[in-house]
Amino acid sequence: GYPRELPDLNGQAILGFFFDYTTGLPILPGSSVKGVLRNAFAHPDFIASLLKKLTGDKWSTEEVRTLERDIFGNATDDSEVTPGRDIFYDAVIVSAIGRILADDYLTPHGDSITEEPIPLRFIKVAPGVSFRFDFELHDTELDGKVLTIAQKRSLFIELLELLGIGAKTNVGYGYFGEVSMEAYDAKKREMNDLEHRKQMREKAAASDSLVDKIIMDIEITGTPRTMHKKLRDYDISSLIAEERSRIENKLQEKYDSNDRFLRKCLNRLK
């Protein structure tokens, strides 16, 4: 964002974003993560219900307050300031599927809904970006109850998923979901495959070589049945033996040798 009014809003990003000084990447400051989690403790009944689900024990309002002071510290006016035992680090980007940042727009109408709105551009983190939230946690013991490090971590994860973090959470921005590495790797492979297919389609469209077009089509076509339909659209009568052989090798490399549509593709090339 900008501290002063801009002479022209066209093309400008009107909302601020917090970037790491060293890497230049977006981060979520540890103070913000801590603030979101602490704000949730303003509703002790809500926290008590989550704690009961995690521990199986019933938590009183006073016990939730004591837990809050143990985690976040105490900064009231009528008592000595004490730090919390747990530490909250910046949340950083560890991986991304595609772009990290993307544009979005607000179109406020102002006082009159009949006037043409001026779109206001702002920056957002694109979908598919994974953040790592780091904490230094400790077991909390009080009145015979123990909230372990693992249970505290689960509590924080649930709160972040429920509440989100940052601006505009009321319209869907800033929400997170816990993702296993297996699920992330599968999604990344899927996105990479889609990007590869897109690039191959673009290359095929730009190529003047019929052989290259067919081979690129084989690369992006999932089944020999679909490829057989595509082959019928090509005029392959002008292909020489060497070119036909290249296509046959690619077909046999890509598809199951026992598939009947692969055999139909091969027969069409003879």
Coordinates of C-alpha atoms in Angstrom, one line a residue:
G1 CA 0.0 0.0 0.0
Y2 CA 0.9 3.7 -0.2
P3 CA 1.0 6.2 2.6
R4 CA -0.2 9.0 0.4
E5 CA -2.8 9.4 -2.3
L6 CA -1.7 8.3 -5.7
P7 CA -2.1 10.6 -8.7
D8 CA -3.6 7.8 -10.8
L9 CA -5.2 4.5 -9.6
N10 CA -4.9 2.9 -13.0
G11 CA -2.6 -0.2 -12.6
Q12 CA -1.7 0.5 -9.0
A13 CA -2.1 -2.1 -6.2
I14 CA -4.2 -0.2 -3.6
L15 CA -3.9 -2.6 -0.7
G16 CA -0.7 -3.4 1.2
F17 CA 1.0 -6.7 1.6
F18 CA 3.7 -7.9 4.0
F19 CA 6.9 -9.2 2.2
D20 CA 10.0 -10.7 3.8
Y21 CA 12.9 -8.3 3.6
T22 CA 15.4 -11.1 2.7
T23 CA 13.5 -13.4 0.3
G24 CA 11.0 -10.9 -1.1
L25 CA 8.3 -13.5 -0.6
P26 CA 5.0 -12.9 1.2
I27 CA 5.0 -13.9 4.9
L28 CA 2.6 -13.9 7.8
P29 CA 4.4 -12.3 10.7
G30 CA 4.5 -14.3 13.9
S31 CA 2.9 -11.5 15.8
S32 CA -0.1 -11.7 13.4
V33 CA -0.4 -15.5 13.9
K34 CA -0.2 -15.0 17.7
G35 CA -2.8 -12.2 17.6
V36 CA -5.3 -14.3 15.6
L37 CA -4.9 -17.2 18.0
R38 CA -5.1 -15.1 21.1
N39 CA -8.2 -13.3 19.9
A40 CA -10.0 -16.6 19.8
F41 CA -9.5 -16.9 23.5
A42 CA -11.8 -13.9 24.0
H43 CA -14.5 -16.6 23.6
P44 CA -13.6 -19.1 26.4
D45 CA -16.7 -21.2 25.9
F46 CA -15.7 -21.8 22.3
I47 CA -12.1 -22.7 23.3
A48 CA -13.4 -24.9 26.1
S49 CA -15.5 -26.9 23.5
L50 CA -12.4 -27.4 21.3
L51 CA -10.3 -28.5 24.3
K52 CA -12.9 -31.0 25.4
K53 CA -12.9 -32.5 21.9
L54 CA -9.1 -32.7 22.0
T55 CA -8.5 -33.9 25.6
G56 CA -11.8 -35.5 26.7
D57 CA -11.8 -33.2 29.8
K58 CA -14.2 -30.4 30.6
W59 CA -12.5 -27.0 30.9
S60 CA -13.9 -24.2 32.9
T61 CA -13.7 -20.5 31.9
E62 CA -11.0 -19.9 34.5
E63 CA -8.9 -22.8 33.3
V64 CA -9.2 -21.4 29.7
R65 CA -8.0 -18.0 31.1
T66 CA -5.1 -19.7 32.8
L67 CA -4.2 -21.6 29.7
E68 CA -4.3 -18.3 27.7
R69 CA -1.9 -16.6 30.1
D70 CA 0.5 -19.6 29.9
I71 CA 0.5 -19.6 26.1
F72 CA 0.4 -15.9 25.3
G73 CA 1.6 -14.2 28.5
N74 CA -0.1 -11.6 30.7
A75 CA -0.2 -7.9 29.8
T76 CA -3.1 -6.5 31.9
D77 CA -2.8 -3.1 33.5
D78 CA -3.3 -4.4 37.1
S79 CA -0.7 -7.1 37.2
E80 CA 2.9 -7.7 36.3
V81 CA 3.7 -8.3 32.7
T82 CA 4.9 -11.9 32.1
P83 CA 5.8 -13.5 28.7
G84 CA 4.0 -16.5 27.4
R85 CA 5.9 -19.8 27.3
D86 CA 5.1 -20.5 23.7
I87 CA 6.8 -18.8 20.8
F88 CA 5.2 -17.9 17.4
Y89 CA 7.4 -17.6 14.3
D90 CA 6.6 -16.1 10.9
A91 CA 4.7 -18.4 8.6
V92 CA 6.6 -18.7 5.4
I93 CA 5.9 -20.1 1.9
V94 CA 7.5 -23.5 1.4
S95 CA 6.0 -24.5 -1.9
A96 CA 3.6 -23.4 -4.6
I97 CA 1.7 -24.9 -7.5
G98 CA 2.0 -22.4 -10.2
R99 CA 2.2 -18.7 -9.4
I100 CA 2.7 -17.3 -5.9
L101 CA 0.9 -14.0 -6.3
A102 CA -2.1 -13.0 -8.4
D103 CA -4.2 -9.9 -9.0
D104 CA -7.7 -9.4 -7.8
Y105 CA -10.1 -6.4 -7.9
L106 CA -12.6 -4.5 -5.9
T107 CA -15.3 -2.6 -7.7
P108 CA -16.9 -0.3 -5.1
H109 CA -19.8 1.8 -6.4
G110 CA -19.5 4.5 -3.7
D111 CA -22.6 6.5 -2.9
S112 CA -24.4 5.8 -6.2
I113 CA -25.0 2.4 -7.7
T114 CA -25.7 3.9 -11.1
E115 CA -22.2 5.3 -11.5
E116 CA -19.6 3.2 -13.3
P117 CA -17.2 1.8 -10.6
I118 CA -13.5 2.1 -10.9
P119 CA -11.9 -1.3 -10.4
L120 CA -9.3 -1.2 -7.6
R121 CA -6.5 -3.7 -8.0
F122 CA -4.9 -5.6 -5.1
I123 CA -2.5 -8.4 -4.7
K124 CA -3.4 -11.8 -3.2
V125 CA -1.6 -15.1 -2.6
A126 CA -2.7 -17.5 -5.4
P127 CA -4.4 -20.8 -4.6
G128 CA -2.1 -23.7 -4.3
V129 CA 0.5 -21.9 -2.2
S130 CA 1.6 -23.7 1.0
F131 CA 2.7 -21.9 4.1
R132 CA 4.5 -23.5 7.0
F133 CA 3.5 -22.3 10.5
D134 CA 6.3 -22.8 13.1
F135 CA 5.8 -22.8 16.8
E136 CA 8.0 -23.5 19.8
L137 CA 5.4 -25.2 22.1
H138 CA 5.4 -26.6 25.6
D139 CA 3.1 -28.9 27.6
T140 CA 0.7 -26.9 29.8
E141 CA -0.2 -28.5 33.1
L142 CA -2.9 -27.1 35.4
D143 CA -5.2 -28.6 38.0
G144 CA -4.5 -32.1 37.0
K145 CA -5.1 -31.4 33.3
V146 CA -2.4 -31.6 30.7
L147 CA -2.5 -30.0 27.2
T148 CA 0.3 -31.7 25.4
I149 CA 2.4 -30.1 22.6
A150 CA 0.6 -32.3 20.0
Q151 CA -2.9 -31.3 21.4
K152 CA -1.9 -27.6 21.4
R153 CA -0.7 -27.9 17.8
S154 CA -4.0 -29.5 16.8
L155 CA -5.9 -26.6 18.6
F156 CA -3.9 -24.0 16.7
I157 CA -4.5 -25.7 13.4
E158 CA -8.2 -25.9 14.0
L159 CA -8.4 -22.2 15.0
L160 CA -6.4 -21.1 11.9
E161 CA -8.6 -23.2 9.7
L162 CA -11.8 -21.8 11.3
L163 CA -10.8 -18.2 11.6
G164 CA -8.4 -17.5 8.8
I165 CA -5.8 -14.8 9.0
G166 CA -5.4 -11.4 7.4
A167 CA -7.8 -9.0 5.8
K168 CA -11.1 -9.8 4.0
T169 CA -11.7 -13.2 5.7
N170 CA -15.4 -12.2 5.8
V171 CA -15.5 -12.7 2.0
G172 CA -13.4 -15.8 1.8
Y173 CA -9.8 -14.7 1.8
G174 CA -7.1 -15.8 4.2
Y175 CA -8.4 -19.3 5.0
F176 CA -6.2 -22.4 5.2
G177 CA -6.5 -26.1 5.1
E178 CA -4.0 -28.6 6.5
V179 CA -2.5 -30.5 3.6
S180 CA -0.5 -33.8 3.8
M181 CA 2.7 -34.0 1.8
E182 CA 1.2 -36.9 -0.1
A183 CA -1.8 -34.9 -1.2
Y184 CA 0.3 -31.9 -2.0
D185 CA 2.7 -34.0 -4.2
A186 CA -0.3 -35.5 -6.0
K187 CA -1.8 -32.1 -6.7
K188 CA 1.6 -30.7 -7.8
R189 CA 1.9 -33.7 -10.3
E190 CA -1.5 -33.0 -11.6
M191 CA -0.8 -29.3 -12.1
N192 CA 2.5 -30.0 -13.7
D193 CA 0.8 -32.4 -16.1
L194 CA -1.8 -29.8 -17.0
E195 CA 0.9 -27.3 -17.7
H196 CA 2.9 -29.8 -19.8
R197 CA -0.2 -30.5 -21.9
K198 CA -0.8 -26.8 -22.4
Q199 CA 2.7 -26.3 -23.6
M200 CA 2.5 -29.3 -25.9
R201 CA -0.7 -28.0 -27.4
E202 CA 0.9 -24.6 -28.0
K203 CA 3.9 -26.2 -29.6
A204 CA 1.7 -28.4 -31.8
A205 CA -0.3 -25.4 -33.0
A206 CA 2.8 -23.5 -33.8
S207 CA 4.6 -26.3 -35.6
D208 CA 4.6 -26.7 -39.4
S209 CA 5.6 -30.4 -39.2
L210 CA 2.8 -32.9 -39.3
V211 CA 4.9 -35.5 -37.6
D212 CA 5.6 -33.2 -34.7
K213 CA 2.0 -32.3 -34.4
I214 CA 1.0 -35.9 -34.1
I215 CA 3.7 -36.8 -31.7
M216 CA 2.8 -33.8 -29.5
D217 CA -0.9 -35.0 -29.7
I218 CA 0.2 -38.4 -28.4
E219 CA 2.0 -36.7 -25.5
I220 CA -1.1 -35.0 -24.3
T221 CA -3.8 -37.6 -25.1
G222 CA -4.6 -39.9 -22.3
T223 CA -6.1 -42.9 -24.1
P224 CA -5.4 -44.7 -27.4
R225 CA -9.1 -44.6 -28.1
T226 CA -9.1 -40.8 -28.1
M227 CA -5.8 -40.8 -30.1
H228 CA -7.4 -43.0 -32.7
K229 CA -10.1 -40.5 -33.2
K230 CA -7.5 -37.7 -33.6
L231 CA -5.5 -39.7 -36.1
R232 CA -8.5 -39.9 -38.4
D233 CA -8.5 -36.1 -38.6
Y234 CA -4.9 -36.0 -40.0
D235 CA -4.1 -36.5 -43.6
I236 CA -1.2 -38.9 -43.2
S237 CA -1.0 -40.0 -46.9
S238 CA 2.1 -37.8 -47.4
L239 CA 4.2 -39.3 -44.6
I240 CA 7.2 -41.3 -45.5
A241 CA 8.2 -44.6 -43.9
E242 CA 10.7 -43.0 -41.5
E243 CA 8.1 -40.5 -40.2
R244 CA 5.5 -43.2 -39.8
S245 CA 8.0 -45.2 -37.8
R246 CA 8.6 -42.3 -35.4
I247 CA 4.9 -42.0 -34.8
E248 CA 4.5 -45.8 -34.2
N249 CA 7.4 -45.8 -31.7
K250 CA 5.8 -43.0 -29.8
L251 CA 2.4 -44.7 -29.7
Q252 CA 4.0 -48.0 -28.4
E253 CA 6.0 -46.0 -25.9
K254 CA 2.9 -44.2 -24.5
Y255 CA 0.1 -46.8 -24.6
D256 CA -0.5 -50.4 -23.4
S257 CA 0.6 -52.8 -26.1
N258 CA -2.5 -55.0 -25.6
D259 CA -5.0 -52.1 -26.2
R260 CA -7.1 -52.7 -29.3
F261 CA -7.2 -49.0 -30.1
L262 CA -3.4 -48.9 -30.1
R263 CA -3.5 -51.6 -32.7
K264 CA -6.0 -49.6 -34.7
C265 CA -3.7 -46.6 -34.6
L266 CA -0.8 -48.7 -35.8
N267 CA -2.9 -50.2 -38.6
R268 CA -3.9 -46.7 -39.7
L269 CA -0.2 -45.8 -40.1
K270 CA 0.6 -48.8 -42.4

